[in-house]
mmCIF file of C-alpha atoms in Angstrom:
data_model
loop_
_atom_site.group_PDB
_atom_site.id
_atom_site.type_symbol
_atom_site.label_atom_id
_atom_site.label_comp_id
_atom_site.label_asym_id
_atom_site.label_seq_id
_atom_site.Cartn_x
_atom_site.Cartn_y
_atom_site.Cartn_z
ATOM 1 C CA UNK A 1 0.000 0.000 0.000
ATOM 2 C CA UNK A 2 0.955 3.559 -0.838
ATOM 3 C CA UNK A 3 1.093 5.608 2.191
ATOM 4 C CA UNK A 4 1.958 9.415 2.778
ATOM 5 C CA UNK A 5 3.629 10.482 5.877
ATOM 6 C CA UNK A 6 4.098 14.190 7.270
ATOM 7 C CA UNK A 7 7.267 14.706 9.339
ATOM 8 C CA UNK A 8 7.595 17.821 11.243
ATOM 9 C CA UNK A 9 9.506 18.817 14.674
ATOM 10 C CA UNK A 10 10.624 22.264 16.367
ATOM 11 C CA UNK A 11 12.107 21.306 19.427
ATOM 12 C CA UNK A 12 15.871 20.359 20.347
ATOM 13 C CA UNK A 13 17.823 20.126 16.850
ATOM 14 C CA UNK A 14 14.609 19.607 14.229
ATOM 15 C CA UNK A 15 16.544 19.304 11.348
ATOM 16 C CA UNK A 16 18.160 16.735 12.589
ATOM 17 C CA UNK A 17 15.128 14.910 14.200
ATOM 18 C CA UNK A 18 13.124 14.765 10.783
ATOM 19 C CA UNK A 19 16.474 13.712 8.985
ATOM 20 C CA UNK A 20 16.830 10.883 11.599
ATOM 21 C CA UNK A 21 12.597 10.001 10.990
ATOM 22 C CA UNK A 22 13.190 9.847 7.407
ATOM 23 C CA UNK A 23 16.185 7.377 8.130
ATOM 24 C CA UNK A 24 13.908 4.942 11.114
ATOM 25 C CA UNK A 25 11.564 5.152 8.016
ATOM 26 C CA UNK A 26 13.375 3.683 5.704
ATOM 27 C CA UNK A 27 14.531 1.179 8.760
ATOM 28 C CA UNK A 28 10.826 -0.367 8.822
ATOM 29 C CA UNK A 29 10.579 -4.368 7.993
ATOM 30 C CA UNK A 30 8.104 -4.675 4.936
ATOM 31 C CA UNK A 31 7.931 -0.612 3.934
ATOM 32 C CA UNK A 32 9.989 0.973 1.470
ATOM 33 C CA UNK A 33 10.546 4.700 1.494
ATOM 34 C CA UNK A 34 9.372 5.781 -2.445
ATOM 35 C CA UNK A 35 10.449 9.373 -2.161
ATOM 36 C CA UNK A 36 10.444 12.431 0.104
ATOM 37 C CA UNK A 37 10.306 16.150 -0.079
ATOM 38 C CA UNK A 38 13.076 18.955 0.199
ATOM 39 C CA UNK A 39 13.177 19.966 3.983
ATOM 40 C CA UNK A 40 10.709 22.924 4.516
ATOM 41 C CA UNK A 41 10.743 25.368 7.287
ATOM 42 C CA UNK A 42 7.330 26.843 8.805
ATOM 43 C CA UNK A 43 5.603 29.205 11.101
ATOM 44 C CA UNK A 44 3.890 27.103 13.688
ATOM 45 C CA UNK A 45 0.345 26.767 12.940
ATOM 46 C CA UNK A 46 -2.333 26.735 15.953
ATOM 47 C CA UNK A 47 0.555 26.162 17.819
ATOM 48 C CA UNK A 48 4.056 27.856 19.644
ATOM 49 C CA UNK A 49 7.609 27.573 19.991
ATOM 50 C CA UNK A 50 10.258 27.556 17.267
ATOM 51 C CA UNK A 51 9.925 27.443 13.466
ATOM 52 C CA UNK A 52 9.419 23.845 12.388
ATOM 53 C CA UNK A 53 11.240 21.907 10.179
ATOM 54 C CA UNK A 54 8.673 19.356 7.586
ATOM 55 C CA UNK A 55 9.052 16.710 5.259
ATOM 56 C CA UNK A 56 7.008 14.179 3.762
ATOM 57 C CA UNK A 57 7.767 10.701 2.860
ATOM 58 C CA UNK A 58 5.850 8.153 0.229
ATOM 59 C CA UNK A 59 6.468 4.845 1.674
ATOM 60 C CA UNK A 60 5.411 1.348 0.061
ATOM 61 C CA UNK A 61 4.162 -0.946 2.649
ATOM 62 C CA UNK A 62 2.946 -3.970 4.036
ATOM 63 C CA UNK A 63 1.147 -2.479 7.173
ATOM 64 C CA UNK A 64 -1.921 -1.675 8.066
ATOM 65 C CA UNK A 65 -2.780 1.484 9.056
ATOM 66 C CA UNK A 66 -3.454 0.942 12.377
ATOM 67 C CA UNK A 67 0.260 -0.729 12.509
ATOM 68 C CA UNK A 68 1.708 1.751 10.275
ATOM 69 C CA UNK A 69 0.520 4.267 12.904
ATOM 70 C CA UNK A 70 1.942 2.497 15.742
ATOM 71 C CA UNK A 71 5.291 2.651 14.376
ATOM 72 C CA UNK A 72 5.382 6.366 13.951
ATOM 73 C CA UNK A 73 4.391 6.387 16.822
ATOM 74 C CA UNK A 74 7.398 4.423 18.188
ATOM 75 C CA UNK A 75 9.638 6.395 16.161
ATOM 76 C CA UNK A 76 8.632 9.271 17.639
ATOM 77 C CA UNK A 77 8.832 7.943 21.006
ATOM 78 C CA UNK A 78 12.440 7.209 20.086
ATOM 79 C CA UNK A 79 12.575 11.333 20.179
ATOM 80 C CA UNK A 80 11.192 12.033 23.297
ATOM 81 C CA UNK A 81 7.842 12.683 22.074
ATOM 82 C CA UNK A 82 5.408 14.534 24.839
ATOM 83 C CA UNK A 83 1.683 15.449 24.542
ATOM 84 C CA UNK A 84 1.374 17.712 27.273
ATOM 85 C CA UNK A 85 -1.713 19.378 25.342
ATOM 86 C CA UNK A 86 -3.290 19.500 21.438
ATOM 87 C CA UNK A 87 -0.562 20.973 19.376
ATOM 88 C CA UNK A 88 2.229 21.508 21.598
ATOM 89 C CA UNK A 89 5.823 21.769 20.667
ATOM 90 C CA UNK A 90 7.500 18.416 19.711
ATOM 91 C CA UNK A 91 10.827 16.852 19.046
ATOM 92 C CA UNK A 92 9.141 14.919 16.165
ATOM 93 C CA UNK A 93 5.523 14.740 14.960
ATOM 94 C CA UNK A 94 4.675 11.687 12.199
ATOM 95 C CA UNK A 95 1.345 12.085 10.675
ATOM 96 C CA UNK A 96 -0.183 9.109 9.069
ATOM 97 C CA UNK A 97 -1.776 11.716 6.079
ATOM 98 C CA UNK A 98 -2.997 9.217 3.657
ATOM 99 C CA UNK A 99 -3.245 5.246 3.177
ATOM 100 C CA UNK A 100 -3.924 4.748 -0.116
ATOM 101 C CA UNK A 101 -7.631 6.131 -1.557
ATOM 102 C CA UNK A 102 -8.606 4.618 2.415
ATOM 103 C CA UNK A 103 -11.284 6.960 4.345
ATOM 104 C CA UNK A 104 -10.468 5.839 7.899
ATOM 105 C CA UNK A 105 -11.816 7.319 10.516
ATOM 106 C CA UNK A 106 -12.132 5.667 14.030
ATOM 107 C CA UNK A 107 -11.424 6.809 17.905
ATOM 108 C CA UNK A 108 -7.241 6.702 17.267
ATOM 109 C CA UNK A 109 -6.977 7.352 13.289
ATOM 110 C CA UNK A 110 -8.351 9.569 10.763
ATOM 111 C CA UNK A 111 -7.227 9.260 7.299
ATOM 112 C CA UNK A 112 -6.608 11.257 5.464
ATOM 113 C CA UNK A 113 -5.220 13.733 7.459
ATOM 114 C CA UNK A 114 -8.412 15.993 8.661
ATOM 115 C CA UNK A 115 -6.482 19.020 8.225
ATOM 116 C CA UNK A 116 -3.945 18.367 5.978
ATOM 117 C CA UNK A 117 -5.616 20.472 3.092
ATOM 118 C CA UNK A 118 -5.594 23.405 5.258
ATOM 119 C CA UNK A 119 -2.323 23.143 5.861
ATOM 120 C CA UNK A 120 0.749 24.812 4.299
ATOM 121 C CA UNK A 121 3.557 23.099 6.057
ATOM 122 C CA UNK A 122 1.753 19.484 4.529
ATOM 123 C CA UNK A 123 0.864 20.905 0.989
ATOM 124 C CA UNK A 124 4.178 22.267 -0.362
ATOM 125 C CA UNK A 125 6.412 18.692 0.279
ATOM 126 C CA UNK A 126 3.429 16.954 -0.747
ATOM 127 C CA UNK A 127 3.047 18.769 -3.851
ATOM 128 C CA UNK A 128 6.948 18.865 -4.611
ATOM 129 C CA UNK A 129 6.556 14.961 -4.360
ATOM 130 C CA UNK A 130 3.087 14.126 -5.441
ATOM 131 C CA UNK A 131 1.561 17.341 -7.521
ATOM 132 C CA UNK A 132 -1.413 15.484 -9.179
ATOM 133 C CA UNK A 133 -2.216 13.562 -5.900
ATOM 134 C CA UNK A 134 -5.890 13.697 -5.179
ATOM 135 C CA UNK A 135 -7.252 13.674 -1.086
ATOM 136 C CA UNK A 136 -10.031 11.208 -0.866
ATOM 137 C CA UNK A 137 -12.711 13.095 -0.490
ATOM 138 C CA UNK A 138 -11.274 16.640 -0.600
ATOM 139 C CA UNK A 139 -9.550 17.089 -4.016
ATOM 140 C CA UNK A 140 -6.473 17.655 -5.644
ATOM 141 C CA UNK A 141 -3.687 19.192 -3.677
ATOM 142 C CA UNK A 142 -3.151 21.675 -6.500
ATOM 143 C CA UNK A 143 -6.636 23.312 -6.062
ATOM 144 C CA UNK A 144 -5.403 23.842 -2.105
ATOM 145 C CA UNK A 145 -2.687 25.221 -2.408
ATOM 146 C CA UNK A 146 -3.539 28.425 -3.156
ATOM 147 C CA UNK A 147 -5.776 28.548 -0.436
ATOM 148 C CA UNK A 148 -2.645 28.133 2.099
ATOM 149 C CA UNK A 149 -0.171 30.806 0.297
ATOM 150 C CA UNK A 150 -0.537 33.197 3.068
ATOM 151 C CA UNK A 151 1.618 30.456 5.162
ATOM 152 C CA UNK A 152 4.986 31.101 5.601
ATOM 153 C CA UNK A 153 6.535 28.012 4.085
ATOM 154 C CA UNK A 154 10.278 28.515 3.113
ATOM 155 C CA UNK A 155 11.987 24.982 1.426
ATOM 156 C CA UNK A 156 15.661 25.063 3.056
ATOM 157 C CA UNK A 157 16.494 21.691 1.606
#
């Protein structure tokens, strides 16, 4: 299965922490990393803290979602991860954005991402990756994008 993942972090040494995501990534028994984006940095968004540093990676894989999502979740464990409340600062965030054409949506995953369309810091390595992809039941990334161009999104790599 085709899956998209969003990679973003602004706590400690970010750059590094999404570089080292991308590489646990590619470290997964039956997943393949496809491609990823540039390295972007971003304004947080409904958040604080730091500038963040985001990627996105196409994987290939033999998980299902719900085990796909426990492994980023491992990996980001791996970082330190906290949830002291919604949106706070991180060492490393891994969003599960999209499983295939999947609509998922249960008590501990929603796919695709609910607000991945609205969201800059997703969009622009998605696009530079995957510019004709489609979100299941919201459209092609391409007619977003303009819609999150306000968004400070700067690619640094």
């Amino acid at each position: 299965m085709i899956a998209y993942v969003g990679i973003g972090a602004n706590l400690g040494d970010a750059r590094a922490n999404v570089l080292d995501a991308l590489r646990r990534l590619a470290l997964l028994d039956g997943s393949t990393i496809i491609e990823t984006s540039g390295l972007y940095r971003t304004a947080p968004v409904d958040s604080s803290g730091p500038d963040y540093i985001n990627a996105v990676a196409c994987i290939d894989t033999s998980f299902d979602p719900f085990e796909l999502l426990q492994a980023l979740q491992d990996i980001e464990q791996a970082h330190g991860r906290e949830r002291p409340y919604r949106n706070a600062p991180r060492t490393l965030d891994l969003d599960l954005l999209l499983y295939g054409d999947q609509l998922i949506a249960t008590d501990t995953l929603t796919v695709p991402h609910p607000r991945m369309h609205e969201r800059g810091f997703v969009l622009a390595p998605l696009a530079e990756i995957a510019p004709d992809l489609v979100i299941p039941g919201v459209g092609p990334i391409r007619d977003h994008l303009p819609l999150v161009a306000s968004q400070a999104v700067e690619k640094i790599g």
